[in-house]
């Protein structure tokens, strides 16, 4: 009788730390270098990469000092690192529940400069963001629908290269529509943005 092995708490912590790194497209070397600025441990070079890899694979070598360093580097709570909470930052919970934004999206918005926040605010108020999202929504729907229809419509007697050629053409149509849609939105918003008194250049 086979037994299913449950993940240990350390495995879950290691997986979470790996996700923090990979979601930000950071290499082991880069994370080791960033952590090194917050710990007394030697994390430079291959030995640092090896240690980070070992932590991600089991979490066994995660010391309190390193956990605090991870918390600072990735701007997440210790509760999140130790899998005691699924909220990277407790203060984000209400925003996540209200707006449906993820922790990483919230963190990136928090990193915006004052001018960038003013521009974001202007784009949301002017419905540019809604129009942009609608354009991408239409793009995703059209791409998937057209791809399915051409696959269903393929005749087994057609040559493979002909099928591939048709599939590439189908991919281009929604992309062309998306480019036209986004270009129209940019034209509509460019002049009002330049003349807006809400945006201060710093």
PDB file of C-alpha atoms in Angstrom:
ATOM      1  CA  UNK A   1       0.000   0.000   0.000  1.00  0.00           C
ATOM      2  CA  UNK A   2       1.551   3.286  -1.123  1.00  0.00           C
ATOM      3  CA  UNK A   3       1.732   6.283   1.153  1.00  0.00           C
ATOM      4  CA  UNK A   4       1.469   9.910   0.051  1.00  0.00           C
ATOM      5  CA  UNK A   5       4.190  11.966   1.648  1.00  0.00           C
ATOM      6  CA  UNK A   6       2.994  15.298   2.964  1.00  0.00           C
ATOM      7  CA  UNK A   7       5.172  18.363   2.526  1.00  0.00           C
ATOM      8  CA  UNK A   8       6.897  19.374   5.728  1.00  0.00           C
ATOM      9  CA  UNK A   9       6.621  22.977   6.963  1.00  0.00           C
ATOM     10  CA  UNK A  10      10.227  23.514   5.836  1.00  0.00           C
ATOM     11  CA  UNK A  11       9.400  22.353   2.302  1.00  0.00           C
ATOM     12  CA  UNK A  12       6.522  24.843   2.154  1.00  0.00           C
ATOM     13  CA  UNK A  13       8.760  27.662   3.360  1.00  0.00           C
ATOM     14  CA  UNK A  14      11.384  26.769   0.758  1.00  0.00           C
ATOM     15  CA  UNK A  15       8.759  26.709  -1.996  1.00  0.00           C
ATOM     16  CA  UNK A  16       7.439  30.088  -0.897  1.00  0.00           C
ATOM     17  CA  UNK A  17      10.916  31.622  -0.963  1.00  0.00           C
ATOM     18  CA  UNK A  18      11.504  30.192  -4.430  1.00  0.00           C
ATOM     19  CA  UNK A  19       8.227  31.695  -5.629  1.00  0.00           C
ATOM     20  CA  UNK A  20       9.245  35.094  -4.242  1.00  0.00           C
ATOM     21  CA  UNK A  21      12.424  34.911  -6.309  1.00  0.00           C
ATOM     22  CA  UNK A  22      11.028  33.466  -9.548  1.00  0.00           C
ATOM     23  CA  UNK A  23       7.977  35.754  -9.624  1.00  0.00           C
ATOM     24  CA  UNK A  24      10.414  38.660  -9.772  1.00  0.00           C
ATOM     25  CA  UNK A  25      12.618  36.904 -12.363  1.00  0.00           C
ATOM     26  CA  UNK A  26      15.655  36.999 -10.045  1.00  0.00           C
ATOM     27  CA  UNK A  27      18.580  34.597 -10.309  1.00  0.00           C
ATOM     28  CA  UNK A  28      20.040  32.781  -7.299  1.00  0.00           C
ATOM     29  CA  UNK A  29      23.114  34.995  -7.596  1.00  0.00           C
ATOM     30  CA  UNK A  30      21.106  38.212  -7.512  1.00  0.00           C
ATOM     31  CA  UNK A  31      19.058  37.141  -4.489  1.00  0.00           C
ATOM     32  CA  UNK A  32      22.211  36.045  -2.646  1.00  0.00           C
ATOM     33  CA  UNK A  33      23.767  39.449  -3.345  1.00  0.00           C
ATOM     34  CA  UNK A  34      20.687  41.325  -2.141  1.00  0.00           C
ATOM     35  CA  UNK A  35      20.429  39.220   1.015  1.00  0.00           C
ATOM     36  CA  UNK A  36      24.152  39.690   1.724  1.00  0.00           C
ATOM     37  CA  UNK A  37      23.522  43.382   2.370  1.00  0.00           C
ATOM     38  CA  UNK A  38      21.326  42.492   5.367  1.00  0.00           C
ATOM     39  CA  UNK A  39      23.208  39.599   6.993  1.00  0.00           C
ATOM     40  CA  UNK A  40      26.632  38.933   8.436  1.00  0.00           C
ATOM     41  CA  UNK A  41      26.766  35.545   6.716  1.00  0.00           C
ATOM     42  CA  UNK A  42      28.951  35.064   3.655  1.00  0.00           C
ATOM     43  CA  UNK A  43      26.561  34.846   0.706  1.00  0.00           C
ATOM     44  CA  UNK A  44      28.737  36.063  -2.155  1.00  0.00           C
ATOM     45  CA  UNK A  45      29.810  33.768  -4.986  1.00  0.00           C
ATOM     46  CA  UNK A  46      28.853  30.155  -5.661  1.00  0.00           C
ATOM     47  CA  UNK A  47      28.603  29.277  -1.973  1.00  0.00           C
ATOM     48  CA  UNK A  48      25.884  31.902  -1.567  1.00  0.00           C
ATOM     49  CA  UNK A  49      23.947  30.571  -4.557  1.00  0.00           C
ATOM     50  CA  UNK A  50      24.280  27.034  -3.212  1.00  0.00           C
ATOM     51  CA  UNK A  51      22.941  28.081   0.160  1.00  0.00           C
ATOM     52  CA  UNK A  52      19.956  29.913  -1.325  1.00  0.00           C
ATOM     53  CA  UNK A  53      19.205  26.891  -3.510  1.00  0.00           C
ATOM     54  CA  UNK A  54      19.332  24.606  -0.442  1.00  0.00           C
ATOM     55  CA  UNK A  55      16.965  26.900   1.444  1.00  0.00           C
ATOM     56  CA  UNK A  56      14.521  26.908  -1.472  1.00  0.00           C
ATOM     57  CA  UNK A  57      14.629  23.118  -1.730  1.00  0.00           C
ATOM     58  CA  UNK A  58      14.020  22.402   1.951  1.00  0.00           C
ATOM     59  CA  UNK A  59      13.992  25.588   4.004  1.00  0.00           C
ATOM     60  CA  UNK A  60      16.152  23.730   6.521  1.00  0.00           C
ATOM     61  CA  UNK A  61      18.953  26.313   6.630  1.00  0.00           C
ATOM     62  CA  UNK A  62      16.722  29.349   7.029  1.00  0.00           C
ATOM     63  CA  UNK A  63      18.040  31.099  10.122  1.00  0.00           C
ATOM     64  CA  UNK A  64      16.145  33.941  11.856  1.00  0.00           C
ATOM     65  CA  UNK A  65      18.767  36.349  10.493  1.00  0.00           C
ATOM     66  CA  UNK A  66      18.194  35.164   6.933  1.00  0.00           C
ATOM     67  CA  UNK A  67      14.402  35.205   7.374  1.00  0.00           C
ATOM     68  CA  UNK A  68      14.572  38.869   8.404  1.00  0.00           C
ATOM     69  CA  UNK A  69      16.821  39.568   5.402  1.00  0.00           C
ATOM     70  CA  UNK A  70      14.282  37.909   3.086  1.00  0.00           C
ATOM     71  CA  UNK A  71      11.554  40.028   4.705  1.00  0.00           C
ATOM     72  CA  UNK A  72      13.496  43.220   3.948  1.00  0.00           C
ATOM     73  CA  UNK A  73      14.591  42.285   0.422  1.00  0.00           C
ATOM     74  CA  UNK A  74      11.151  41.149  -0.755  1.00  0.00           C
ATOM     75  CA  UNK A  75       9.146  43.530   1.460  1.00  0.00           C
ATOM     76  CA  UNK A  76       7.011  40.763   2.943  1.00  0.00           C
ATOM     77  CA  UNK A  77       6.050  39.906   6.496  1.00  0.00           C
ATOM     78  CA  UNK A  78       7.793  37.185   8.493  1.00  0.00           C
ATOM     79  CA  UNK A  79       4.372  35.532   8.868  1.00  0.00           C
ATOM     80  CA  UNK A  80       4.275  35.178   5.077  1.00  0.00           C
ATOM     81  CA  UNK A  81       7.807  33.755   4.906  1.00  0.00           C
ATOM     82  CA  UNK A  82       7.029  31.135   7.565  1.00  0.00           C
ATOM     83  CA  UNK A  83       3.690  30.260   5.872  1.00  0.00           C
ATOM     84  CA  UNK A  84       1.660  31.490   8.836  1.00  0.00           C
ATOM     85  CA  UNK A  85      -0.251  33.829   6.518  1.00  0.00           C
ATOM     86  CA  UNK A  86      -0.963  34.056   2.793  1.00  0.00           C
ATOM     87  CA  UNK A  87      -0.799  37.860   2.857  1.00  0.00           C
ATOM     88  CA  UNK A  88       2.604  39.228   1.931  1.00  0.00           C
ATOM     89  CA  UNK A  89       1.739  42.371   3.855  1.00  0.00           C
ATOM     90  CA  UNK A  90      -1.176  42.318   6.338  1.00  0.00           C
ATOM     91  CA  UNK A  91      -2.071  45.913   5.405  1.00  0.00           C
ATOM     92  CA  UNK A  92      -2.658  44.766   1.800  1.00  0.00           C
ATOM     93  CA  UNK A  93      -5.478  42.414   2.783  1.00  0.00           C
ATOM     94  CA  UNK A  94      -8.295  44.971   2.467  1.00  0.00           C
ATOM     95  CA  UNK A  95      -6.957  46.222  -0.891  1.00  0.00           C
ATOM     96  CA  UNK A  96      -6.724  42.637  -2.179  1.00  0.00           C
ATOM     97  CA  UNK A  97     -10.272  41.821  -1.068  1.00  0.00           C
ATOM     98  CA  UNK A  98     -11.727  45.086  -2.407  1.00  0.00           C
ATOM     99  CA  UNK A  99      -9.863  45.463  -5.709  1.00  0.00           C
ATOM    100  CA  UNK A 100      -8.707  41.908  -6.410  1.00  0.00           C
ATOM    101  CA  UNK A 101      -5.095  43.026  -6.849  1.00  0.00           C
ATOM    102  CA  UNK A 102      -2.256  40.649  -5.950  1.00  0.00           C
ATOM    103  CA  UNK A 103       0.506  41.417  -3.461  1.00  0.00           C
ATOM    104  CA  UNK A 104       3.119  41.902  -6.182  1.00  0.00           C
ATOM    105  CA  UNK A 105       0.906  44.341  -8.109  1.00  0.00           C
ATOM    106  CA  UNK A 106       0.300  46.323  -4.900  1.00  0.00           C
ATOM    107  CA  UNK A 107       4.022  46.341  -4.102  1.00  0.00           C
ATOM    108  CA  UNK A 108       4.874  47.645  -7.590  1.00  0.00           C
ATOM    109  CA  UNK A 109       2.270  50.413  -7.308  1.00  0.00           C
ATOM    110  CA  UNK A 110       3.748  51.398  -3.935  1.00  0.00           C
ATOM    111  CA  UNK A 111       7.129  51.774  -5.670  1.00  0.00           C
ATOM    112  CA  UNK A 112       5.750  54.358  -8.134  1.00  0.00           C
ATOM    113  CA  UNK A 113       7.064  57.908  -7.859  1.00  0.00           C
ATOM    114  CA  UNK A 114       4.633  60.743  -7.067  1.00  0.00           C
ATOM    115  CA  UNK A 115       4.497  61.722 -10.741  1.00  0.00           C
ATOM    116  CA  UNK A 116       3.834  58.113 -11.798  1.00  0.00           C
ATOM    117  CA  UNK A 117       0.985  57.872  -9.269  1.00  0.00           C
ATOM    118  CA  UNK A 118      -0.487  61.127 -10.591  1.00  0.00           C
ATOM    119  CA  UNK A 119      -0.329  59.753 -14.144  1.00  0.00           C
ATOM    120  CA  UNK A 120      -1.909  56.454 -13.037  1.00  0.00           C
ATOM    121  CA  UNK A 121      -4.668  58.369 -11.263  1.00  0.00           C
ATOM    122  CA  UNK A 122      -5.273  60.486 -14.381  1.00  0.00           C
ATOM    123  CA  UNK A 123      -5.369  57.421 -16.658  1.00  0.00           C
ATOM    124  CA  UNK A 124      -7.884  55.676 -14.409  1.00  0.00           C
ATOM    125  CA  UNK A 125     -10.111  58.765 -14.128  1.00  0.00           C
ATOM    126  CA  UNK A 126     -10.050  59.288 -17.901  1.00  0.00           C
ATOM    127  CA  UNK A 127     -11.065  55.644 -18.558  1.00  0.00           C
ATOM    128  CA  UNK A 128      -7.802  54.981 -20.436  1.00  0.00           C
ATOM    129  CA  UNK A 129      -6.994  52.020 -18.166  1.00  0.00           C
ATOM    130  CA  UNK A 130     -10.490  50.577 -18.632  1.00  0.00           C
ATOM    131  CA  UNK A 131     -10.174  50.959 -22.397  1.00  0.00           C
ATOM    132  CA  UNK A 132      -6.751  49.287 -22.306  1.00  0.00           C
ATOM    133  CA  UNK A 133      -8.059  46.359 -20.274  1.00  0.00           C
ATOM    134  CA  UNK A 134     -11.065  46.025 -22.588  1.00  0.00           C
ATOM    135  CA  UNK A 135      -8.679  45.941 -25.572  1.00  0.00           C
ATOM    136  CA  UNK A 136      -6.620  43.139 -24.038  1.00  0.00           C
ATOM    137  CA  UNK A 137      -9.769  41.279 -22.994  1.00  0.00           C
ATOM    138  CA  UNK A 138     -10.970  41.404 -26.598  1.00  0.00           C
ATOM    139  CA  UNK A 139      -7.506  40.357 -27.811  1.00  0.00           C
ATOM    140  CA  UNK A 140      -7.409  37.272 -25.570  1.00  0.00           C
ATOM    141  CA  UNK A 141     -10.953  36.264 -26.510  1.00  0.00           C
ATOM    142  CA  UNK A 142     -10.380  36.754 -30.266  1.00  0.00           C
ATOM    143  CA  UNK A 143      -7.036  34.932 -30.235  1.00  0.00           C
ATOM    144  CA  UNK A 144      -8.411  31.895 -28.418  1.00  0.00           C
ATOM    145  CA  UNK A 145     -11.643  31.787 -30.422  1.00  0.00           C
ATOM    146  CA  UNK A 146      -9.909  32.079 -33.795  1.00  0.00           C
ATOM    147  CA  UNK A 147      -7.251  29.540 -32.843  1.00  0.00           C
ATOM    148  CA  UNK A 148      -9.932  27.024 -31.858  1.00  0.00           C
ATOM    149  CA  UNK A 149     -11.938  27.594 -35.025  1.00  0.00           C
ATOM    150  CA  UNK A 150      -8.967  27.091 -37.330  1.00  0.00           C
ATOM    151  CA  UNK A 151      -7.925  23.913 -35.503  1.00  0.00           C
ATOM    152  CA  UNK A 152     -11.465  22.541 -35.849  1.00  0.00           C
ATOM    153  CA  UNK A 153     -11.539  23.592 -39.508  1.00  0.00           C
ATOM    154  CA  UNK A 154      -8.281  21.887 -40.433  1.00  0.00           C
ATOM    155  CA  UNK A 155      -8.662  19.229 -43.074  1.00  0.00           C
ATOM    156  CA  UNK A 156      -6.487  16.170 -42.510  1.00  0.00           C
ATOM    157  CA  UNK A 157      -5.649  16.239 -46.202  1.00  0.00           C
ATOM    158  CA  UNK A 158      -4.005  19.657 -45.932  1.00  0.00           C
ATOM    159  CA  UNK A 159      -0.237  19.749 -45.661  1.00  0.00           C
ATOM    160  CA  UNK A 160       1.233  20.519 -42.248  1.00  0.00           C
ATOM    161  CA  UNK A 161       3.045  23.609 -43.565  1.00  0.00           C
ATOM    162  CA  UNK A 162      -0.268  25.002 -44.890  1.00  0.00           C
ATOM    163  CA  UNK A 163      -1.884  24.482 -41.479  1.00  0.00           C
ATOM    164  CA  UNK A 164       1.010  26.248 -39.754  1.00  0.00           C
ATOM    165  CA  UNK A 165       0.802  29.139 -42.208  1.00  0.00           C
ATOM    166  CA  UNK A 166      -2.939  29.541 -41.567  1.00  0.00           C
ATOM    167  CA  UNK A 167      -2.373  29.433 -37.798  1.00  0.00           C
ATOM    168  CA  UNK A 168       0.232  32.236 -38.036  1.00  0.00           C
ATOM    169  CA  UNK A 169      -2.164  34.406 -40.052  1.00  0.00           C
ATOM    170  CA  UNK A 170      -4.884  33.804 -37.470  1.00  0.00           C
ATOM    171  CA  UNK A 171      -2.495  34.946 -34.707  1.00  0.00           C
ATOM    172  CA  UNK A 172      -1.708  38.200 -36.547  1.00  0.00           C
ATOM    173  CA  UNK A 173      -5.318  39.403 -36.913  1.00  0.00           C
ATOM    174  CA  UNK A 174      -6.077  39.899 -33.168  1.00  0.00           C
ATOM    175  CA  UNK A 175      -2.616  41.443 -32.656  1.00  0.00           C
ATOM    176  CA  UNK A 176      -3.303  43.954 -35.442  1.00  0.00           C
ATOM    177  CA  UNK A 177      -6.664  44.793 -33.867  1.00  0.00           C
ATOM    178  CA  UNK A 178      -4.990  45.244 -30.464  1.00  0.00           C
ATOM    179  CA  UNK A 179      -2.347  47.601 -31.899  1.00  0.00           C
ATOM    180  CA  UNK A 180      -5.052  49.700 -33.601  1.00  0.00           C
ATOM    181  CA  UNK A 181      -7.137  49.815 -30.427  1.00  0.00           C
ATOM    182  CA  UNK A 182      -4.228  50.826 -28.183  1.00  0.00           C
ATOM    183  CA  UNK A 183      -3.028  53.423 -30.720  1.00  0.00           C
ATOM    184  CA  UNK A 184      -6.505  54.977 -30.768  1.00  0.00           C
ATOM    185  CA  UNK A 185      -6.519  55.150 -26.950  1.00  0.00           C
ATOM    186  CA  UNK A 186      -3.092  56.823 -26.914  1.00  0.00           C
ATOM    187  CA  UNK A 187      -4.182  59.427 -29.484  1.00  0.00           C
ATOM    188  CA  UNK A 188      -7.260  60.171 -27.419  1.00  0.00           C
ATOM    189  CA  UNK A 189      -5.378  60.651 -24.139  1.00  0.00           C
ATOM    190  CA  UNK A 190      -2.082  62.268 -25.225  1.00  0.00           C
ATOM    191  CA  UNK A 191      -3.124  65.941 -25.430  1.00  0.00           C
ATOM    192  CA  UNK A 192      -5.326  65.945 -22.298  1.00  0.00           C
ATOM    193  CA  UNK A 193      -2.445  64.370 -20.357  1.00  0.00           C
ATOM    194  CA  UNK A 194       0.080  66.978 -21.533  1.00  0.00           C
ATOM    195  CA  UNK A 195      -2.289  69.816 -20.569  1.00  0.00           C
ATOM    196  CA  UNK A 196      -3.445  68.325 -17.276  1.00  0.00           C
ATOM    197  CA  UNK A 197      -2.720  70.365 -14.176  1.00  0.00           C
ATOM    198  CA  UNK A 198      -3.097  67.229 -12.042  1.00  0.00           C
ATOM    199  CA  UNK A 199       0.313  65.948 -13.160  1.00  0.00           C
ATOM    200  CA  UNK A 200       3.354  67.672 -11.720  1.00  0.00           C
ATOM    201  CA  UNK A 201       6.729  66.902 -13.265  1.00  0.00           C
ATOM    202  CA  UNK A 202       9.278  66.352 -10.503  1.00  0.00           C
TER     203      UNK A 202
END
